[in-house]
XYZ file of C-alpha atoms in Angstrom:
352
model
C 99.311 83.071 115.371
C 102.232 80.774 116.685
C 104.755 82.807 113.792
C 103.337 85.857 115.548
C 104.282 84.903 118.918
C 107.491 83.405 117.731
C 108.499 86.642 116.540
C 107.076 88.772 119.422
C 109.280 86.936 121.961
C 112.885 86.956 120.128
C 112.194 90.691 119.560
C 111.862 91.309 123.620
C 114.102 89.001 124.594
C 116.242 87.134 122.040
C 119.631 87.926 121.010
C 119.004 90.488 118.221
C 121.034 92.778 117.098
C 118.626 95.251 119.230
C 119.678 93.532 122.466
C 123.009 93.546 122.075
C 122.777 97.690 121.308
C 120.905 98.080 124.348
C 123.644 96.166 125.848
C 126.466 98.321 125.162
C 124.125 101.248 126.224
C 124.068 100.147 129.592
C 128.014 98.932 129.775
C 128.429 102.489 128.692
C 126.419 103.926 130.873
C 127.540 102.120 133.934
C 131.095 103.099 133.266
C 130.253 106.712 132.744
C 128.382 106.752 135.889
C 131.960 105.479 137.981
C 133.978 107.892 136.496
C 131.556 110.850 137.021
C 131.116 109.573 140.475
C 134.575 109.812 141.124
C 134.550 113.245 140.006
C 131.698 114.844 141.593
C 132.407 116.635 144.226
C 136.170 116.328 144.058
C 137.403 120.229 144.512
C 140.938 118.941 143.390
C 139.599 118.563 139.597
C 140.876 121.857 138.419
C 143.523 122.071 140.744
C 145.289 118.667 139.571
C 147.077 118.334 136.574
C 148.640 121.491 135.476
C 151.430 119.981 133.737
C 149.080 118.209 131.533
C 147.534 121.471 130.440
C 150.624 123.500 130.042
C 151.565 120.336 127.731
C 148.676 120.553 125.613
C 149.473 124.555 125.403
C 152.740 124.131 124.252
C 151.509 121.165 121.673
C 148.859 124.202 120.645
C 151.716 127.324 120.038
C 154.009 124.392 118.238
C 151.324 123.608 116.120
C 149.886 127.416 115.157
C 153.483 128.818 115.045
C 155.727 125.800 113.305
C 156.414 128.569 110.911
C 157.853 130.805 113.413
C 160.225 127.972 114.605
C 164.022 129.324 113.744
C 165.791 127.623 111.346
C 169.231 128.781 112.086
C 169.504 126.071 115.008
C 169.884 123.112 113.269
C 166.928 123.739 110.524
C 164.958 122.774 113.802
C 161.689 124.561 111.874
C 161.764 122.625 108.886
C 162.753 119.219 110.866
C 159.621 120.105 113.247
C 157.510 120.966 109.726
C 158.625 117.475 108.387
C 157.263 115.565 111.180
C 154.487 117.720 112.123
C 151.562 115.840 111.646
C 152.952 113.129 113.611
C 152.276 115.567 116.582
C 148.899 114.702 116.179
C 149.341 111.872 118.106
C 150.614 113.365 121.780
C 146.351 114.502 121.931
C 145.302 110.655 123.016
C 148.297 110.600 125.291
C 147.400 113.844 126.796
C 143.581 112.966 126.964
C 144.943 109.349 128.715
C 147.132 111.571 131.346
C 144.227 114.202 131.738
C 141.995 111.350 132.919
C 144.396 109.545 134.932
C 145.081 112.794 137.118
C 141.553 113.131 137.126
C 142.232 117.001 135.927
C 139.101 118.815 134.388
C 141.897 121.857 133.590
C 143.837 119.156 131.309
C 140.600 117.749 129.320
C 139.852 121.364 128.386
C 142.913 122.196 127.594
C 143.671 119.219 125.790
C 140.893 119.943 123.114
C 142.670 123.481 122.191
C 145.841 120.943 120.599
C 142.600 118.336 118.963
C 140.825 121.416 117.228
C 144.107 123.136 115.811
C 145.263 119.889 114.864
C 142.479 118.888 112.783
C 142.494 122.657 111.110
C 145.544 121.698 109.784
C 145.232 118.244 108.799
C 141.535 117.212 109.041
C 141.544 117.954 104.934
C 143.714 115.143 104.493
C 141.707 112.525 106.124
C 138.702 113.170 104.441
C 138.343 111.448 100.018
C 138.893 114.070 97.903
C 139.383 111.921 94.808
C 136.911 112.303 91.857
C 136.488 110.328 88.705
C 137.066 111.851 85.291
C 140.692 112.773 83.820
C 142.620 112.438 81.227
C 146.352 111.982 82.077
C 147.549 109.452 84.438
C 151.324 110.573 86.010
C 153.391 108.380 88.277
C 156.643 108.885 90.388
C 159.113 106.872 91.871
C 162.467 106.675 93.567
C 163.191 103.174 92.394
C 166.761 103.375 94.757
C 170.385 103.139 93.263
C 170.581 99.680 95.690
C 167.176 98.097 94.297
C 168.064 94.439 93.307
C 165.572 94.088 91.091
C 165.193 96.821 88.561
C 163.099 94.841 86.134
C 160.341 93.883 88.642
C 160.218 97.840 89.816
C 160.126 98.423 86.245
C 157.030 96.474 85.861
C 155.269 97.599 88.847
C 154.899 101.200 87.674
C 154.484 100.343 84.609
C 151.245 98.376 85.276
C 149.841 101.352 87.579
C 148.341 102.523 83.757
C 150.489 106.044 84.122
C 151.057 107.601 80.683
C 153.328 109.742 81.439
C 155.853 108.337 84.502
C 159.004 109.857 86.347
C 161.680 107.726 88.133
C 164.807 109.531 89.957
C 167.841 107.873 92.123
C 168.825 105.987 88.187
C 172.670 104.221 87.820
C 174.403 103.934 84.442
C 174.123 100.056 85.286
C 170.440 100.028 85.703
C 169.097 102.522 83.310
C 169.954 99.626 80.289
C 167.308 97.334 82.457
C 164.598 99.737 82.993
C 164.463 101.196 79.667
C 164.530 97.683 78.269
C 161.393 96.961 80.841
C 159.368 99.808 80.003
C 160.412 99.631 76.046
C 156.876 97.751 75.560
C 154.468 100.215 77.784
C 155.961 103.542 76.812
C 157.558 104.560 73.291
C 159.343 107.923 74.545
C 161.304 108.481 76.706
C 164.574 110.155 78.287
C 167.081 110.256 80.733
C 169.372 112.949 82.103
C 172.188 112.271 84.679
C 169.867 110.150 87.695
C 166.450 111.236 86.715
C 164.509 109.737 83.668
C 160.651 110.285 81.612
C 159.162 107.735 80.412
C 156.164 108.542 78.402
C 153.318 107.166 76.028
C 153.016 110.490 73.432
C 156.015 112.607 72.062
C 158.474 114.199 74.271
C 160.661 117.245 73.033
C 162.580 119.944 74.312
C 164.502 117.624 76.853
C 167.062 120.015 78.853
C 168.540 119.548 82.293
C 167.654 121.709 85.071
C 170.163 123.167 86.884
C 169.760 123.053 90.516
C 172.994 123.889 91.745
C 174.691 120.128 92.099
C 177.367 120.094 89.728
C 175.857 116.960 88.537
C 172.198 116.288 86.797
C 169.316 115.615 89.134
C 166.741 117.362 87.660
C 165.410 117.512 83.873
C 162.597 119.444 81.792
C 160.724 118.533 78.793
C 157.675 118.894 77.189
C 154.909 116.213 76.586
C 152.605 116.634 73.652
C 149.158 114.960 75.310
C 146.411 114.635 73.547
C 144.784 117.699 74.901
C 148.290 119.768 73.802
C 151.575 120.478 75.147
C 152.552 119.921 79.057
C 155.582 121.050 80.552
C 157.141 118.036 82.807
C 160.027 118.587 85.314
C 161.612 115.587 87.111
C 163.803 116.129 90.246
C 165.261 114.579 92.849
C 166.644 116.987 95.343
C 169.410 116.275 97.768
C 168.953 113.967 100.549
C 168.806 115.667 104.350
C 170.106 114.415 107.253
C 169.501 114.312 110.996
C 172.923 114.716 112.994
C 173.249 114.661 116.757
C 175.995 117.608 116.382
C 174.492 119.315 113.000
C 171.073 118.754 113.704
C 168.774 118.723 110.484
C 171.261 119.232 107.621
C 169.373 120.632 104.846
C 171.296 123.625 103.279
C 172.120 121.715 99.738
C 168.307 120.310 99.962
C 167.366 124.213 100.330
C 169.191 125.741 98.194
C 168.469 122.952 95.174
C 164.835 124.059 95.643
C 165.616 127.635 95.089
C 166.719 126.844 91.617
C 164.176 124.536 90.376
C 161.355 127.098 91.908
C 162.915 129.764 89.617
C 163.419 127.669 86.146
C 160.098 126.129 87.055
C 158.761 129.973 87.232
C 160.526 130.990 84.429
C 158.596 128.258 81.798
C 157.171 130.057 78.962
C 153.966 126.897 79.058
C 151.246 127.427 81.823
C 150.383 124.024 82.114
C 153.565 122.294 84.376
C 153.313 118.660 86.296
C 156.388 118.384 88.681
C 157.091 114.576 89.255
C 159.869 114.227 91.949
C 161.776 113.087 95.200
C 161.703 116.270 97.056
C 163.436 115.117 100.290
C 160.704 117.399 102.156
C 157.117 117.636 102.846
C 154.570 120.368 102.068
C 154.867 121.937 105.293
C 158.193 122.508 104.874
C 158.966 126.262 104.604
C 162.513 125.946 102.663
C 160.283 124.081 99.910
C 158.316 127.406 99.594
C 159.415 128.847 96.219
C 158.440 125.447 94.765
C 155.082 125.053 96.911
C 154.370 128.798 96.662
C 153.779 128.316 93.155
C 152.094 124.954 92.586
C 149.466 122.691 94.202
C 150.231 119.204 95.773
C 148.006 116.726 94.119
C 147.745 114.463 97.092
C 146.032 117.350 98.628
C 143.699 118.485 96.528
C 142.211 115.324 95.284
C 143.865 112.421 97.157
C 142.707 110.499 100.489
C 144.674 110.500 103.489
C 148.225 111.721 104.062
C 149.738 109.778 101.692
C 153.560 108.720 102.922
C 155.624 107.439 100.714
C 158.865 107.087 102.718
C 160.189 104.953 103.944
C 158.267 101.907 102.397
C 158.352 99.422 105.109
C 156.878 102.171 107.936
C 155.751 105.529 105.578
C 156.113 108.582 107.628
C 156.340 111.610 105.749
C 155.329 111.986 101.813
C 158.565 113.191 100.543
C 157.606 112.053 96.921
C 155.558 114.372 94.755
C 153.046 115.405 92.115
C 152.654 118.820 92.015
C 150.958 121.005 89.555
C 149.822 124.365 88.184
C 147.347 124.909 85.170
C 146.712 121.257 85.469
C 143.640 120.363 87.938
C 144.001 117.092 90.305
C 141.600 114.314 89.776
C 142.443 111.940 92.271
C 145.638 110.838 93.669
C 146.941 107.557 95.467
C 150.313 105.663 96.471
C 151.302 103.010 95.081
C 152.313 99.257 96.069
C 155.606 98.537 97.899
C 158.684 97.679 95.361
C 161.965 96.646 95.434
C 162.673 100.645 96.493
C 162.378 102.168 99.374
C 160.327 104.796 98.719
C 156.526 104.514 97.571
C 155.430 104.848 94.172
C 153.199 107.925 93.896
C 151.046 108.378 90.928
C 147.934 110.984 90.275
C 144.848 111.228 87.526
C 144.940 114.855 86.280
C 142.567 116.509 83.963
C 144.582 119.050 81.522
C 142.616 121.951 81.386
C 142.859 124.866 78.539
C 146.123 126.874 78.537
């Protein structure tokens, strides 16, 4: 009898966890009950804040119509396309200056920028991965400054990729990371900057010409143990944002034209393209490469997953992309001595 009364009293009046919900209730409550009051009645509420709403409009047509944005000013479309989910976060700030003006036109309005927003990229935050596979890829810009090639080296290495792509490679350092990755991987090659490393046979190693005068992209096949895989490597050229030239990405654009088109051409159905991109999915001057294959990240990864620039990722610029191939999961990697992400991907190789 005393246990029963012992427990009767904490559950009406102790500090459970029970208390402490009906707590917040009534905080919540409370504070809803203040701002509503200083609402009601207030015939300024649709009248106040118009700049807020027009705002959250134009938020609304940049995100629906990025497409539509003109290049010829600066690649301003593909600069905006780069960056765009990063718009995503001028909703709070809108929400925070709808409430302050006290404007019920800017909190309706404000949700038209929220729902397109997550139509675009509420796929991304949700865990697509899966279990299952049977290839393991990897990627990485390992940087022609990285002062410490070896440790890089061993980083991807231990991520358990079989087959694994690094780009941005100097005739100084390639001697270091092929010595590195001599124990994890048997086969590789290298081709101007870009490289393959690989644990079964590679063949049919040619360079890819993407309109450089120099190598920066390479094909080859990988005989996996589920059959042949064609692999292309690339690293396209950098872009820059100029206050006079605005978002310089002509070489970047038309390097993308050409791999698209020998990536098209392959005779094998089943292609993984590991690579530095210099541009994101949404970017419409990627298309002939997009067009054609699927982004790993995704279809079976979780989150955006940026890879660049290491310290503060931003935009994923790095990529696995695939066709004939389906996406298992997909992740980014630890920090290196680079400073880009590693990107890597578990891929099951279907029938050609």
């Amino acid at each position: 009898m005393a246990q029963q009364a012992y427990m009767t009293e904490t559950d009406n009046g102790g500090p459970g966890p029970g208390r402490r919900r009906t707590r917040l209730r009534r905080l919540i409550g409370r504070l809803a009950a203040r701002l509503s009051a200083g609402w009601r009645g207030d015939p300024r509420i649709w009248r106040r804040g118009i700049v807020a709403a027009a705002l959250a409009l134009a938020l609304s047509l940049v995100l629906v119509l990025h497409s539509r944005i003109p290049n010829r000013f600066g690649n301003l479309g593909s600069l905006t396309e780069t960056f765009l989910p990063w718009l995503g976060l001028l909703v709070p700030l809108l929400f925070v200056l709808a409430l302050v003006r006290r404007s019920a036109t800017a909190l309706i309005a404000v949700i038209l920028p929220a729902v397109v927003w997550l139509n675009l990229f509420g796929g991304l935050l949700t865990d697509k991965t899966g279990s299952g596979g049977d290839l393991t890829v990897a990627t990485h810009n390992v940087n022609a400054d990285n002062a410490d090639p070896s440790g890089t080296a061993r980083d991807v290495a231990a991520s358990g990729a079989d087959v694994l792509a690094l780009e941005e490679l100097t005739a100084s350092a390639v001697p270091v990371y092929e010595k590195a990755l001599a124990p994890t991987y048997k086969y590789h090659s290298v081709r101007g900057t870009v490289g393959l490393w690989s644990k079964y046979p590679v063949s049919g190693v040619a360079d890819v010409d993407i309109k450089l005068g120099w190598v920066r992209a390479m094909r080859a096949t990988v005989t996996t143990p589920e059959g042949p895989v064609a692999f292309y490597v690339a690293h396209l050229p950098s872009v820059r944002v100029k206050l006079q030239a605005g978002f310089t990405a002509r070489q970047r654009d038309k390097s993308a034209d050409a791999l698209g088109e020998a990536i098209a051409a392959d005779p094998l159905s089943r292609k993984i393209l590991l690579g530095d991109l210099n541009g994101t999915m949404n970017d419409r001057s990627l298309n002939a490469v997009t067009s054609q294959m699927r982004s790993a990240q995704g279809a079976a990864g979780s989150g955006m997953g940026f890879s660049w620039p290491a310290s503060f990722p931003m935009a994923r610029i790095d990529q696995i992309m695939v066709t004939g191939v389906e996406p298992v999961t997909s992740w980014t990697l630890p920090e290196t001595g680079s400073d880009h992400l590693p990107v890597a991907a578990r891929v099951k190789v279907t029938s050609p």
